[in-house]
PDB file of C-alpha atoms in Angstrom:
ATOM      1  CA  MET N   1      44.392 -47.484 -38.829  1.00 48.00           C
ATOM      2  CA  THR N   2      42.357 -44.305 -38.326  1.00 50.00           C
ATOM      3  CA  HIS N   3      42.090 -42.736 -34.884  1.00 62.00           C
ATOM      4  CA  SER N   4      39.168 -40.333 -35.233  1.00 73.00           C
ATOM      5  CA  LEU N   5      38.329 -37.662 -32.671  1.00 80.00           C
ATOM      6  CA  SER N   6      34.938 -37.377 -31.049  1.00 87.00           C
ATOM      7  CA  ALA N   7      32.779 -34.293 -31.636  1.00 90.00           C
ATOM      8  CA  ASN N   8      33.719 -32.966 -28.187  1.00 92.00           C
ATOM      9  CA  GLU N   9      37.423 -33.448 -28.914  1.00 89.00           C
ATOM     10  CA  LYS N  10      37.068 -31.635 -32.241  1.00 91.00           C
ATOM     11  CA  LEU N  11      35.361 -28.721 -30.495  1.00 94.00           C
ATOM     12  CA  LEU N  12      38.244 -28.467 -28.037  1.00 92.00           C
ATOM     13  CA  GLN N  13      40.730 -28.846 -30.881  1.00 90.00           C
ATOM     14  CA  VAL N  14      39.257 -25.773 -32.596  1.00 93.00           C
ATOM     15  CA  LEU N  15      39.464 -23.772 -29.364  1.00 93.00           C
ATOM     16  CA  VAL N  16      43.069 -24.781 -28.654  1.00 89.00           C
ATOM     17  CA  HIS N  17      44.101 -24.129 -32.267  1.00 90.00           C
ATOM     18  CA  ILE N  18      42.740 -20.580 -32.078  1.00 92.00           C
ATOM     19  CA  ALA N  19      44.330 -20.028 -28.650  1.00 88.00           C
ATOM     20  CA  ALA N  20      47.737 -21.222 -29.891  1.00 83.00           C
ATOM     21  CA  SER N  21      47.833 -18.784 -32.798  1.00 86.00           C
ATOM     22  CA  ASN N  22      49.720 -15.485 -32.508  1.00 84.00           C
ATOM     23  CA  VAL N  23      47.276 -13.827 -34.911  1.00 91.00           C
ATOM     24  CA  PRO N  24      43.485 -13.977 -35.466  1.00 93.00           C
ATOM     25  CA  LEU N  25      42.530 -16.739 -37.894  1.00 94.00           C
ATOM     26  CA  GLN N  26      40.028 -16.827 -40.731  1.00 94.00           C
ATOM     27  CA  ALA N  27      37.603 -19.718 -40.980  1.00 93.00           C
ATOM     28  CA  GLN N  28      39.035 -20.955 -44.265  1.00 94.00           C
ATOM     29  CA  GLN N  29      42.541 -20.928 -42.801  1.00 93.00           C
ATOM     30  CA  LEU N  30      41.316 -22.896 -39.799  1.00 93.00           C
ATOM     31  CA  SER N  31      39.562 -25.367 -42.061  1.00 93.00           C
ATOM     32  CA  THR N  32      42.714 -25.911 -44.091  1.00 92.00           C
ATOM     33  CA  GLU N  33      45.118 -26.144 -41.164  1.00 90.00           C
ATOM     34  CA  MET N  34      42.872 -28.518 -39.235  1.00 89.00           C
ATOM     35  CA  GLU N  35      41.743 -30.480 -42.290  1.00 87.00           C
ATOM     36  CA  MET N  36      38.156 -29.990 -41.153  1.00 92.00           C
ATOM     37  CA  PRO N  37      35.142 -29.428 -43.436  1.00 93.00           C
ATOM     38  CA  ILE N  38      34.103 -25.791 -43.343  1.00 94.00           C
ATOM     39  CA  SER N  39      30.495 -26.719 -42.539  1.00 94.00           C
ATOM     40  CA  SER N  40      31.559 -28.650 -39.431  1.00 94.00           C
ATOM     41  CA  LEU N  41      33.982 -25.902 -38.442  1.00 94.00           C
ATOM     42  CA  TYR N  42      31.281 -23.216 -38.525  1.00 95.00           C
ATOM     43  CA  ARG N  43      29.138 -25.269 -36.119  1.00 95.00           C
ATOM     44  CA  TYR N  44      32.000 -25.430 -33.637  1.00 95.00           C
ATOM     45  CA  LEU N  45      32.822 -21.751 -34.090  1.00 95.00           C
ATOM     46  CA  ALA N  46      29.208 -20.758 -33.443  1.00 94.00           C
ATOM     47  CA  LEU N  47      29.072 -22.789 -30.227  1.00 95.00           C
ATOM     48  CA  LEU N  48      32.376 -21.401 -28.942  1.00 95.00           C
ATOM     49  CA  ARG N  49      31.282 -17.883 -29.844  1.00 94.00           C
ATOM     50  CA  ASP N  50      27.953 -18.279 -28.036  1.00 94.00           C
ATOM     51  CA  TRP N  51      29.876 -19.191 -24.879  1.00 94.00           C
ATOM     52  CA  ASN N  52      32.302 -16.252 -25.357  1.00 94.00           C
ATOM     53  CA  LEU N  53      35.260 -18.621 -25.522  1.00 93.00           C
ATOM     54  CA  ILE N  54      36.113 -17.062 -28.888  1.00 93.00           C
ATOM     55  CA  GLU N  55      35.074 -13.839 -30.577  1.00 94.00           C
ATOM     56  CA  GLU N  56      34.619 -12.938 -34.214  1.00 92.00           C
ATOM     57  CA  ASN N  57      35.958  -9.794 -35.844  1.00 90.00           C
ATOM     58  CA  HIS N  58      33.279  -9.261 -38.462  1.00 85.00           C
ATOM     59  CA  GLY N  59      35.281  -6.615 -40.286  1.00 82.00           C
ATOM     60  CA  HIS N  60      38.095  -9.048 -41.024  1.00 85.00           C
ATOM     61  CA  ASN N  61      36.127 -12.301 -40.682  1.00 87.00           C
ATOM     62  CA  THR N  62      38.654 -13.614 -38.173  1.00 94.00           C
ATOM     63  CA  TYR N  63      38.455 -15.455 -34.851  1.00 95.00           C
ATOM     64  CA  SER N  64      40.466 -15.082 -31.655  1.00 94.00           C
ATOM     65  CA  ALA N  65      40.152 -15.963 -27.960  1.00 91.00           C
ATOM     66  CA  GLY N  66      37.076 -14.496 -26.282  1.00 92.00           C
ATOM     67  CA  PRO N  67      36.317 -12.845 -22.920  1.00 92.00           C
ATOM     68  CA  ALA N  68      35.617 -16.175 -21.180  1.00 92.00           C
ATOM     69  CA  ALA N  69      39.322 -16.937 -21.586  1.00 88.00           C
ATOM     70  CA  LEU N  70      39.952 -14.313 -18.895  1.00 88.00           C
ATOM     71  CA  GLN N  71      37.945 -16.384 -16.419  1.00 89.00           C
ATOM     72  CA  LEU N  72      40.021 -19.452 -17.227  1.00 86.00           C
ATOM     73  CA  GLN N  73      43.259 -17.488 -16.842  1.00 85.00           C
ATOM     74  CA  ARG N  74      42.146 -15.939 -13.538  1.00 85.00           C
ATOM     75  CA  ASN N  75      41.078 -19.302 -12.137  1.00 85.00           C
ATOM     76  CA  PHE N  76      44.345 -20.897 -13.238  1.00 81.00           C
ATOM     77  CA  GLU N  77      46.449 -18.160 -11.653  1.00 77.00           C
ATOM     78  CA  MET N  78      44.437 -18.215  -8.404  1.00 79.00           C
ATOM     79  CA  ASN N  79      43.928 -21.927  -7.872  1.00 78.00           C
ATOM     80  CA  SER N  80      46.472 -23.960  -9.815  1.00 76.00           C
ATOM     81  CA  PRO N  81      49.637 -24.983  -7.956  1.00 71.00           C
ATOM     82  CA  LEU N  82      51.635 -24.582 -11.176  1.00 72.00           C
ATOM     83  CA  PRO N  83      52.309 -20.818 -11.459  1.00 65.00           C
ATOM     84  CA  ASP N  84      53.793 -20.424  -7.959  1.00 74.00           C
ATOM     85  CA  GLY N  85      55.085 -23.950  -7.506  1.00 83.00           C
ATOM     86  CA  VAL N  86      56.951 -24.400 -10.779  1.00 90.00           C
ATOM     87  CA  ARG N  87      58.928 -21.163 -10.762  1.00 91.00           C
ATOM     88  CA  PRO N  88      61.199 -21.875  -7.752  1.00 93.00           C
ATOM     89  CA  ILE N  89      62.203 -25.233  -9.243  1.00 94.00           C
ATOM     90  CA  LEU N  90      62.870 -23.673 -12.645  1.00 95.00           C
ATOM     91  CA  LYS N  91      64.936 -20.933 -10.986  1.00 95.00           C
ATOM     92  CA  ARG N  92      67.029 -23.505  -9.151  1.00 95.00           C
ATOM     93  CA  LEU N  93      67.512 -25.468 -12.368  1.00 96.00           C
ATOM     94  CA  GLN N  94      68.561 -22.313 -14.214  1.00 95.00           C
ATOM     95  CA  GLN N  95      71.054 -21.474 -11.459  1.00 95.00           C
ATOM     96  CA  GLN N  96      72.481 -25.010 -11.428  1.00 95.00           C
ATOM     97  CA  THR N  97      73.001 -25.135 -15.179  1.00 95.00           C
ATOM     98  CA  GLY N  98      73.347 -21.468 -16.097  1.00 92.00           C
ATOM     99  CA  GLU N  99      70.891 -22.105 -18.945  1.00 93.00           C
ATOM    100  CA  MET N 100      67.257 -21.428 -19.802  1.00 93.00           C
ATOM    101  CA  SER N 101      64.761 -23.707 -18.063  1.00 95.00           C
ATOM    102  CA  ALA N 102      61.102 -24.391 -18.881  1.00 94.00           C
ATOM    103  CA  TYR N 103      58.093 -26.465 -17.883  1.00 95.00           C
ATOM    104  CA  MET N 104      55.867 -27.873 -20.636  1.00 94.00           C
ATOM    105  CA  VAL N 105      52.534 -29.680 -20.640  1.00 94.00           C
ATOM    106  CA  ALA N 106      50.568 -31.419 -23.386  1.00 93.00           C
ATOM    107  CA  VAL N 107      47.555 -29.499 -24.696  1.00 92.00           C
ATOM    108  CA  GLY N 108      45.829 -31.308 -27.518  1.00 88.00           C
ATOM    109  CA  PHE N 109      48.422 -31.926 -30.213  1.00 91.00           C
ATOM    110  CA  ASN N 110      50.887 -29.378 -28.831  1.00 91.00           C
ATOM    111  CA  ALA N 111      53.338 -28.924 -25.988  1.00 93.00           C
ATOM    112  CA  LEU N 112      52.521 -25.693 -24.122  1.00 92.00           C
ATOM    113  CA  CYS N 113      55.106 -23.710 -22.159  1.00 91.00           C
ATOM    114  CA  VAL N 114      53.609 -23.060 -18.708  1.00 91.00           C
ATOM    115  CA  ASP N 115      56.624 -21.093 -17.465  1.00 90.00           C
ATOM    116  CA  SER N 116      60.275 -20.471 -18.266  1.00 91.00           C
ATOM    117  CA  ILE N 117      63.325 -18.787 -16.747  1.00 92.00           C
ATOM    118  CA  ASP N 118      65.651 -17.097 -19.208  1.00 89.00           C
ATOM    119  CA  SER N 119      69.370 -17.697 -19.354  1.00 83.00           C
ATOM    120  CA  PRO N 120      71.653 -14.721 -18.594  1.00 78.00           C
ATOM    121  CA  TYR N 121      73.163 -15.422 -22.008  1.00 74.00           C
ATOM    122  CA  ALA N 122      71.486 -14.272 -25.200  1.00 64.00           C
ATOM    123  CA  LEU N 123      69.521 -17.187 -26.649  1.00 65.00           C
ATOM    124  CA  ARG N 124      67.177 -17.185 -29.606  1.00 64.00           C
ATOM    125  CA  CYS N 125      64.618 -19.687 -28.357  1.00 66.00           C
ATOM    126  CA  SER N 126      60.884 -20.173 -28.941  1.00 63.00           C
ATOM    127  CA  TYR N 127      60.081 -21.403 -25.444  1.00 68.00           C
ATOM    128  CA  GLU N 128      58.161 -18.579 -23.805  1.00 78.00           C
ATOM    129  CA  LYS N 129      55.267 -18.738 -21.367  1.00 82.00           C
ATOM    130  CA  GLY N 130      52.031 -19.349 -23.246  1.00 84.00           C
ATOM    131  CA  GLN N 131      53.644 -20.464 -26.499  1.00 86.00           C
ATOM    132  CA  SER N 132      53.199 -23.953 -27.882  1.00 87.00           C
ATOM    133  CA  GLN N 133      55.010 -26.287 -30.244  1.00 89.00           C
ATOM    134  CA  PRO N 134      53.932 -29.439 -32.099  1.00 92.00           C
ATOM    135  CA  LEU N 135      53.968 -32.471 -29.824  1.00 94.00           C
ATOM    136  CA  ILE N 136      56.427 -34.198 -32.163  1.00 95.00           C
ATOM    137  CA  ARG N 137      59.202 -31.581 -32.250  1.00 93.00           C
ATOM    138  CA  GLY N 138      61.867 -31.025 -29.630  1.00 94.00           C
ATOM    139  CA  ALA N 139      62.962 -32.903 -26.527  1.00 96.00           C
ATOM    140  CA  SER N 140      60.160 -31.491 -24.338  1.00 95.00           C
ATOM    141  CA  ALA N 141      57.441 -32.697 -26.693  1.00 96.00           C
ATOM    142  CA  LYS N 142      59.015 -36.079 -27.370  1.00 97.00           C
ATOM    143  CA  VAL N 143      59.594 -36.921 -23.725  1.00 97.00           C
ATOM    144  CA  ILE N 144      55.906 -36.257 -23.030  1.00 97.00           C
ATOM    145  CA  LEU N 145      54.833 -38.160 -26.136  1.00 97.00           C
ATOM    146  CA  ALA N 146      56.951 -41.152 -25.133  1.00 97.00           C
ATOM    147  CA  TYR N 147      54.945 -41.753 -21.979  1.00 97.00           C
ATOM    148  CA  LEU N 148      51.444 -41.223 -23.395  1.00 96.00           C
ATOM    149  CA  PRO N 149      49.248 -44.268 -24.051  1.00 94.00           C
ATOM    150  CA  LEU N 150      49.876 -45.916 -27.412  1.00 94.00           C
ATOM    151  CA  ALA N 151      46.428 -45.001 -28.768  1.00 92.00           C
ATOM    152  CA  ARG N 152      47.064 -41.310 -28.092  1.00 93.00           C
ATOM    153  CA  GLN N 153      50.563 -41.539 -29.560  1.00 95.00           C
ATOM    154  CA  LEU N 154      49.105 -42.929 -32.786  1.00 94.00           C
ATOM    155  CA  THR N 155      46.409 -40.236 -32.895  1.00 92.00           C
ATOM    156  CA  ILE N 156      49.057 -37.518 -32.507  1.00 93.00           C
ATOM    157  CA  LEU N 157      51.308 -39.055 -35.163  1.00 95.00           C
ATOM    158  CA  GLU N 158      48.366 -39.328 -37.553  1.00 92.00           C
ATOM    159  CA  HIS N 159      47.474 -35.678 -36.895  1.00 88.00           C
ATOM    160  CA  TYR N 160      50.935 -34.738 -38.175  1.00 92.00           C
ATOM    161  CA  ASP N 161      50.558 -36.990 -41.250  1.00 91.00           C
ATOM    162  CA  ILE N 162      52.836 -39.703 -39.905  1.00 94.00           C
ATOM    163  CA  THR N 163      50.804 -42.595 -41.259  1.00 92.00           C
ATOM    164  CA  GLU N 164      53.157 -44.911 -43.166  1.00 95.00           C
ATOM    165  CA  GLN N 165      53.868 -48.023 -41.125  1.00 95.00           C
ATOM    166  CA  THR N 166      57.629 -47.618 -41.529  1.00 96.00           C
ATOM    167  CA  GLN N 167      57.374 -44.049 -40.212  1.00 96.00           C
ATOM    168  CA  ILE N 168      55.233 -45.165 -37.280  1.00 96.00           C
ATOM    169  CA  ASP N 169      57.653 -47.992 -36.441  1.00 96.00           C
ATOM    170  CA  THR N 170      60.592 -45.565 -36.487  1.00 97.00           C
ATOM    171  CA  TRP N 171      58.764 -43.179 -34.167  1.00 97.00           C
ATOM    172  CA  ILE N 172      57.676 -45.889 -31.738  1.00 96.00           C
ATOM    173  CA  ALA N 173      61.259 -47.164 -31.590  1.00 97.00           C
ATOM    174  CA  GLU N 174      62.562 -43.651 -30.826  1.00 97.00           C
ATOM    175  CA  LEU N 175      59.944 -43.137 -28.114  1.00 97.00           C
ATOM    176  CA  GLU N 176      60.869 -46.483 -26.561  1.00 97.00           C
ATOM    177  CA  ARG N 177      64.535 -45.416 -26.439  1.00 97.00           C
ATOM    178  CA  ILE N 178      63.509 -42.225 -24.667  1.00 97.00           C
ATOM    179  CA  LYS N 179      61.590 -44.248 -22.079  1.00 96.00           C
ATOM    180  CA  GLN N 180      64.590 -46.508 -21.550  1.00 97.00           C
ATOM    181  CA  ASP N 181      66.881 -43.498 -21.059  1.00 96.00           C
ATOM    182  CA  GLY N 182      64.388 -41.606 -18.901  1.00 97.00           C
ATOM    183  CA  PHE N 183      65.128 -38.332 -20.706  1.00 97.00           C
ATOM    184  CA  ALA N 184      65.311 -36.853 -24.220  1.00 97.00           C
ATOM    185  CA  ILE N 185      67.832 -34.687 -26.038  1.00 96.00           C
ATOM    186  CA  SER N 186      67.221 -32.855 -29.304  1.00 95.00           C
ATOM    187  CA  THR N 187      69.121 -30.318 -31.404  1.00 93.00           C
ATOM    188  CA  SER N 188      67.786 -27.738 -33.888  1.00 91.00           C
ATOM    189  CA  GLU N 189      64.286 -29.248 -33.922  1.00 91.00           C
ATOM    190  CA  ILE N 190      62.677 -25.985 -32.777  1.00 87.00           C
ATOM    191  CA  ASP N 191      65.402 -23.340 -33.068  1.00 85.00           C
ATOM    192  CA  ALA N 192      68.569 -23.678 -35.143  1.00 87.00           C
ATOM    193  CA  GLY N 193      71.635 -24.476 -33.067  1.00 89.00           C
ATOM    194  CA  VAL N 194      69.663 -24.876 -29.830  1.00 91.00           C
ATOM    195  CA  SER N 195      69.655 -28.176 -27.950  1.00 93.00           C
ATOM    196  CA  GLY N 196      67.147 -29.260 -25.348  1.00 94.00           C
ATOM    197  CA  VAL N 197      67.404 -31.747 -22.498  1.00 97.00           C
ATOM    198  CA  SER N 198      64.051 -32.838 -21.061  1.00 97.00           C
ATOM    199  CA  ALA N 199      62.731 -35.240 -18.452  1.00 98.00           C
ATOM    200  CA  PRO N 200      59.136 -36.345 -17.815  1.00 97.00           C
ATOM    201  CA  VAL N 201      57.072 -35.243 -14.832  1.00 95.00           C
ATOM    202  CA  PHE N 202      54.598 -37.735 -13.365  1.00 94.00           C
ATOM    203  CA  VAL N 203      51.585 -37.902 -11.092  1.00 90.00           C
ATOM    204  CA  GLY N 204      51.574 -41.567 -10.179  1.00 89.00           C
ATOM    205  CA  ASN N 205      52.200 -43.398 -13.434  1.00 90.00           C
ATOM    206  CA  LYS N 206      50.694 -40.673 -15.617  1.00 93.00           C
ATOM    207  CA  VAL N 207      52.923 -38.193 -17.430  1.00 95.00           C
ATOM    208  CA  VAL N 208      51.715 -34.627 -16.836  1.00 93.00           C
ATOM    209  CA  GLY N 209      54.534 -32.548 -18.271  1.00 94.00           C
ATOM    210  CA  ALA N 210      58.234 -32.121 -18.925  1.00 96.00           C
ATOM    211  CA  VAL N 211      60.969 -30.005 -17.404  1.00 97.00           C
ATOM    212  CA  SER N 212      63.682 -28.849 -19.785  1.00 96.00           C
ATOM    213  CA  VAL N 213      66.921 -26.962 -20.217  1.00 96.00           C
ATOM    214  CA  MET N 214      67.655 -25.196 -23.515  1.00 93.00           C
ATOM    215  CA  ALA N 215      71.063 -23.893 -24.612  1.00 92.00           C
ATOM    216  CA  PRO N 216      73.351 -23.680 -27.644  1.00 92.00           C
ATOM    217  CA  ALA N 217      74.304 -27.190 -28.705  1.00 92.00           C
ATOM    218  CA  GLU N 218      77.995 -26.777 -27.877  1.00 92.00           C
ATOM    219  CA  ARG N 219      77.227 -25.801 -24.270  1.00 91.00           C
ATOM    220  CA  ILE N 220      74.877 -28.746 -23.813  1.00 93.00           C
ATOM    221  CA  ASN N 221      77.445 -31.161 -25.282  1.00 92.00           C
ATOM    222  CA  SER N 222      80.273 -29.896 -23.084  1.00 93.00           C
ATOM    223  CA  ARG N 223      78.300 -30.440 -19.840  1.00 94.00           C
ATOM    224  CA  LYS N 224      75.781 -33.062 -20.927  1.00 94.00           C
ATOM    225  CA  ASN N 225      75.974 -35.356 -17.872  1.00 95.00           C
ATOM    226  CA  LYS N 226      75.652 -32.532 -15.347  1.00 96.00           C
ATOM    227  CA  ILE N 227      72.724 -30.962 -17.192  1.00 97.00           C
ATOM    228  CA  VAL N 228      70.924 -34.307 -17.546  1.00 97.00           C
ATOM    229  CA  MET N 229      71.273 -34.975 -13.814  1.00 97.00           C
ATOM    230  CA  SER N 230      70.006 -31.499 -12.925  1.00 97.00           C
ATOM    231  CA  VAL N 231      66.997 -31.876 -15.232  1.00 98.00           C
ATOM    232  CA  LEU N 232      66.153 -35.308 -13.801  1.00 97.00           C
ATOM    233  CA  GLN N 233      66.387 -33.903 -10.277  1.00 96.00           C
ATOM    234  CA  ALA N 234      64.053 -31.026 -11.150  1.00 96.00           C
ATOM    235  CA  ALA N 235      61.567 -33.404 -12.776  1.00 96.00           C
ATOM    236  CA  ARG N 236      61.354 -35.447  -9.579  1.00 94.00           C
ATOM    237  CA  ALA N 237      60.447 -32.294  -7.650  1.00 92.00           C
ATOM    238  CA  LEU N 238      57.486 -31.554  -9.932  1.00 88.00           C
ATOM    239  CA  PRO N 239      54.557 -31.085 -10.161  1.00 75.00           C
ATOM    240  CA  PRO N 240      53.928 -28.967  -7.072  1.00 69.00           C
ATOM    241  CA  GLN N 241      50.985 -29.880  -4.866  1.00 64.00           C
ATOM    242  CA  HIS N 242      48.684 -27.683  -2.822  1.00 46.00           C
TER     243      HIS N 242
END
């Protein structure tokens, strides 16, 4: 079964894909990575460029976020309850567990790190503010994915080429187990040797994010129950409200 995106969703997908990249991207690279015809891609790029949401480096024929992104960032920092409201809860979680804590939200097909508090211990971990990961990798992503509507779950799985019915059935079964547990644990899915413990954050019945603790696998395993309880407690305290 194909779950196609609307034209508006494809436009936003292009914007988010460019924003998630650490380097400027060429049109052909975008076309390949997004499996989008180059002719369609150029239409979306032109529209985003006209609105200054992206800008083109003509010398290198690459695209990156544009000046209008500054307005979005400024508005988010001034008006969203997340930047100020999340940090105290993440700090408390980091102090309770002694490990790195983070808050993630779904953006398109990715899980975006809104904020994180580092562990006092050295930890090679990809969860930094503003970075994103595929919405199928790691405890944070999976615990969000588990509570999304089935139609969106299938669209996300299809985006990552999970299309065989046996694969889909395996994924749906795993997501159901996560819902039954109320939390997710993963190891080495993002960074080798690093485990994550994540719990969903809700507004009403709608999942809006995930709060997580990341640490070397042996430290998670030795204090699993305590860390799970701390993460669940933090998740209940989020999201902050004005």
